[in-house]
Short mmCIF file of C-alpha atoms in Angstrom, two decimals:
data_model
loop_
_atom_site.label_atom_id
_atom_site.label_comp_id
_atom_site.label_asym_id
_atom_site.label_seq_id
_atom_site.Cartn_x
_atom_site.Cartn_y
_atom_site.Cartn_z
CA MET A 1 119.56 128.82 113.84
CA ARG A 2 123.01 128.87 112.23
CA TRP A 3 126.49 129.72 113.48
CA SER A 4 126.06 133.03 111.65
CA LEU A 5 123.02 133.52 113.90
CA SER A 6 120.86 133.92 110.79
CA TRP A 7 118.55 131.27 112.23
CA LEU A 8 117.97 133.47 115.24
CA LEU A 9 118.22 136.98 113.87
CA ALA A 10 117.33 136.96 110.16
CA LEU A 11 113.96 135.37 110.76
CA THR A 12 111.03 137.43 111.93
CA VAL A 13 110.75 137.00 115.69
CA LEU A 14 107.29 137.10 117.14
CA ALA A 15 106.41 139.87 119.53
CA GLY A 16 105.18 138.98 122.98
CA ASP A 17 105.08 135.65 124.73
CA ILE A 18 105.20 132.23 123.12
CA GLN A 19 101.78 130.76 122.41
CA VAL A 20 101.25 127.57 124.38
CA LEU A 21 98.33 125.28 123.63
CA THR A 22 96.78 123.45 126.54
CA ALA A 23 93.29 122.66 125.27
CA LYS A 24 94.31 121.18 121.91
CA PRO A 25 96.49 118.06 122.09
CA VAL A 26 99.39 117.30 119.78
CA LYS A 27 98.24 115.55 116.62
CA SER A 28 98.33 111.80 117.02
CA ALA A 29 99.96 109.57 114.45
CA GLU A 30 97.92 107.15 112.36
CA THR A 31 100.97 104.88 112.06
CA PRO A 32 103.12 105.23 115.18
CA ILE A 33 106.76 104.29 114.88
CA GLU A 34 108.38 101.84 117.27
CA SER A 35 109.38 104.06 120.19
CA VAL A 36 111.96 101.75 121.82
CA LEU A 37 115.22 103.70 121.68
CA THR A 38 118.19 101.60 120.63
CA GLY A 39 121.26 102.90 118.87
CA PRO A 40 124.71 104.40 119.27
CA SER A 41 125.75 107.07 121.73
CA PHE A 42 126.44 110.44 120.10
CA PRO A 43 128.61 113.07 121.86
CA LEU A 44 127.72 116.78 121.75
CA GLY A 45 129.84 119.14 123.80
CA ASN A 46 130.25 117.57 127.22
CA LEU A 47 127.01 115.60 126.87
CA LYS A 48 125.87 112.56 124.93
CA PHE A 49 122.61 111.26 123.51
CA THR A 50 121.35 107.94 122.20
CA VAL A 51 120.43 108.18 118.51
CA PRO A 52 118.16 105.61 116.83
CA ALA A 53 120.06 103.06 114.78
CA LYS A 54 117.63 103.55 111.86
CA TRP A 55 118.49 107.23 111.53
CA ARG A 56 121.12 107.62 108.82
CA ILE A 57 123.94 109.96 109.75
CA GLU A 58 124.67 112.68 107.16
CA PRO A 59 127.71 114.91 106.68
CA VAL A 60 127.39 118.35 108.26
CA ASP A 61 127.97 121.57 106.33
CA SER A 62 128.68 123.89 109.27
CA PRO A 63 130.90 123.76 112.39
CA SER A 64 127.82 124.57 114.49
CA ARG A 65 126.08 121.37 113.39
CA GLY A 66 127.17 118.79 115.89
CA GLY A 67 125.22 116.07 114.09
CA GLN A 68 122.74 115.56 111.28
CA TRP A 69 120.55 112.55 110.42
CA LEU A 70 118.04 111.46 107.80
CA VAL A 71 114.92 109.91 109.32
CA PRO A 72 113.39 107.19 107.11
CA PRO A 73 109.95 107.90 105.59
CA LEU A 74 106.84 106.08 106.76
CA LYS A 75 106.47 104.45 103.33
CA PRO A 76 109.16 103.45 100.81
CA ASP A 77 107.99 106.07 98.31
CA GLY A 78 107.46 108.78 100.95
CA GLU A 79 109.57 111.70 102.09
CA GLY A 80 111.89 111.37 105.05
CA GLY A 81 112.74 113.95 107.68
CA GLN A 82 115.89 115.65 108.87
CA VAL A 83 117.21 115.95 112.40
CA VAL A 84 119.98 118.43 113.17
CA ALA A 85 121.71 118.94 116.51
CA PHE A 86 123.43 122.31 116.95
CA TYR A 87 126.20 123.07 119.42
CA PHE A 88 127.90 126.49 119.46
CA GLY A 89 129.84 126.41 122.72
CA PRO A 90 129.46 128.40 125.95
CA ASN A 91 127.23 131.51 125.95
CA LEU A 92 126.41 131.24 122.24
CA GLY A 93 123.33 130.23 120.26
CA GLY A 94 120.66 132.16 122.14
CA SER A 95 118.20 131.35 124.90
CA PRO A 96 115.50 128.69 124.70
CA LYS A 97 112.87 131.43 124.29
CA ASP A 98 114.82 133.06 121.43
CA ASN A 99 115.11 129.79 119.59
CA VAL A 100 111.51 128.73 120.12
CA GLU A 101 110.33 132.09 118.79
CA ALA A 102 112.62 131.75 115.78
CA TRP A 103 111.33 128.23 115.07
CA ILE A 104 107.72 129.41 115.39
CA GLY A 105 108.60 132.18 112.93
CA THR A 106 109.25 129.56 110.24
CA MET A 107 105.84 127.82 110.51
CA PHE A 108 102.57 129.27 109.23
CA ASN A 109 98.90 128.25 109.11
CA ALA A 110 96.59 128.35 106.09
CA ASP A 111 95.90 132.06 106.68
CA GLY A 112 99.57 132.95 106.58
CA HIS A 113 99.80 133.60 110.32
CA PRO A 114 102.19 131.86 112.73
CA ALA A 115 100.99 128.32 113.31
CA ALA A 116 99.77 127.29 116.77
CA ALA A 117 102.57 125.80 118.83
CA GLU A 118 102.84 123.61 121.89
CA VAL A 119 105.77 124.40 124.19
CA LYS A 120 106.67 122.30 127.21
CA HIS A 121 109.41 122.37 129.85
CA HIS A 122 110.88 119.61 131.96
CA THR A 123 114.13 118.49 133.57
CA THR A 124 116.20 115.42 132.72
CA SER A 125 119.55 114.46 134.27
CA GLY A 126 119.49 117.79 136.10
CA LEU A 127 119.27 119.73 132.82
CA LYS A 128 116.39 122.03 131.89
CA ILE A 129 114.79 121.15 128.57
CA THR A 130 112.38 123.21 126.46
CA GLN A 131 110.51 121.40 123.68
CA LEU A 132 108.36 122.65 120.81
CA VAL A 133 105.83 120.85 118.61
CA ILE A 134 104.34 122.75 115.67
CA PHE A 135 102.63 121.81 112.39
CA GLY A 136 101.79 123.89 109.32
CA THR A 137 103.61 125.25 106.27
CA TYR A 138 107.35 125.28 106.91
CA ASN A 139 109.38 128.08 105.33
CA GLN A 140 112.54 126.08 104.75
CA VAL A 141 115.58 128.33 104.82
CA ILE A 142 118.03 127.60 102.00
CA SER A 143 121.55 128.55 103.04
CA LEU A 144 122.49 130.02 99.66
CA PRO A 145 122.66 133.77 98.88
CA GLY A 146 119.63 135.19 97.12
CA ILE A 147 117.40 132.14 97.54
CA PRO A 148 114.24 132.86 99.57
CA PRO A 149 112.73 130.37 102.02
CA GLN A 150 110.92 127.49 100.30
CA PRO A 151 107.36 126.82 101.60
CA ARG A 152 106.69 123.19 102.55
CA PRO A 153 102.98 122.62 103.33
CA ASN A 154 101.82 119.86 105.68
CA PHE A 155 105.13 119.86 107.47
CA GLY A 156 106.10 119.86 111.10
CA LEU A 157 108.92 121.01 113.34
CA LEU A 158 109.98 119.41 116.60
CA GLY A 159 112.50 121.48 118.51
CA ALA A 160 114.34 121.03 121.78
CA VAL A 161 116.81 123.15 123.72
CA VAL A 162 118.89 121.41 126.37
CA GLU A 163 120.27 124.03 128.76
CA ASN A 164 123.87 123.20 129.58
CA PRO A 165 126.46 125.31 131.48
CA GLN A 166 129.08 124.41 128.88
CA GLY A 167 126.87 125.45 125.99
CA ASN A 168 123.23 124.78 125.13
CA ILE A 169 122.38 122.04 122.66
CA TYR A 170 119.61 122.64 120.12
CA TRP A 171 117.73 119.87 118.31
CA ARG A 172 115.55 120.55 115.25
CA PHE A 173 113.51 117.86 113.48
CA THR A 174 111.65 118.83 110.30
CA GLY A 175 109.69 116.74 107.84
CA PRO A 176 106.20 115.73 106.67
CA GLU A 177 103.55 116.07 109.37
CA PRO A 178 102.58 112.36 109.48
CA LEU A 179 106.21 111.32 109.91
CA LEU A 180 106.83 113.77 112.74
CA ALA A 181 103.60 112.87 114.50
CA ALA A 182 104.57 109.21 114.33
CA THR A 183 108.16 109.82 115.46
CA LEU A 184 107.39 112.25 118.29
CA PRO A 185 107.57 109.64 121.12
CA LEU A 186 110.92 108.38 119.84
CA PHE A 187 112.28 111.91 119.41
CA ASN A 188 111.30 112.68 123.00
CA LYS A 189 113.28 109.66 124.14
CA VAL A 190 116.33 110.86 122.20
CA ILE A 191 116.19 114.19 124.02
CA ASP A 192 115.64 112.53 127.41
CA SER A 193 118.58 110.17 126.82
CA VAL A 194 120.93 113.08 127.56
CA LYS A 195 123.66 112.46 130.12
CA PRO A 196 127.24 113.60 130.78
CA GLN A 197 129.84 111.95 128.60
CA ASP A 198 131.66 110.57 131.65
CA GLN A 199 128.59 108.57 132.71
CA PRO A 200 128.20 104.98 131.45
#
């Protein structure tokens, strides 16, 4: 998902309905991360979220990226993850279903087929939220001409779409599978921290 809509349109979109797993639970983390959410408030559009203090804010390279953070690795010599929050404005960026399908289109299993995904829906602060959890080989899109997606095995993608009348907000968290599994409860709290900017 990019402002150019390459995230939504250039990727192969799956035909049919989104696959939702109900019998197989989300992978549990061997080393769960502290899930108490403390940190600064971050504004996106007319909304705001609480972002963990340990996430390191990074400069953004596109007007559609409302915020970008580096998530620390589980071990000092490990690989961290990246969280990006996208905000395009009213009536732009695509529906939750479009984005979930596009995200699923970047993750593959060992056989080269789309990886199994878990999709859930709930409401927080009166806003509908769609969330995705998926693990597999991530085809990381490099935003440079002529460079194909780079496969990243044993990766994960956590996605969330917050439906907002003044413009949907899209969260994408990618990184090594163990890190994402451990950070999932905290990421969920970030998404559920959403509230209007004029609320204390």
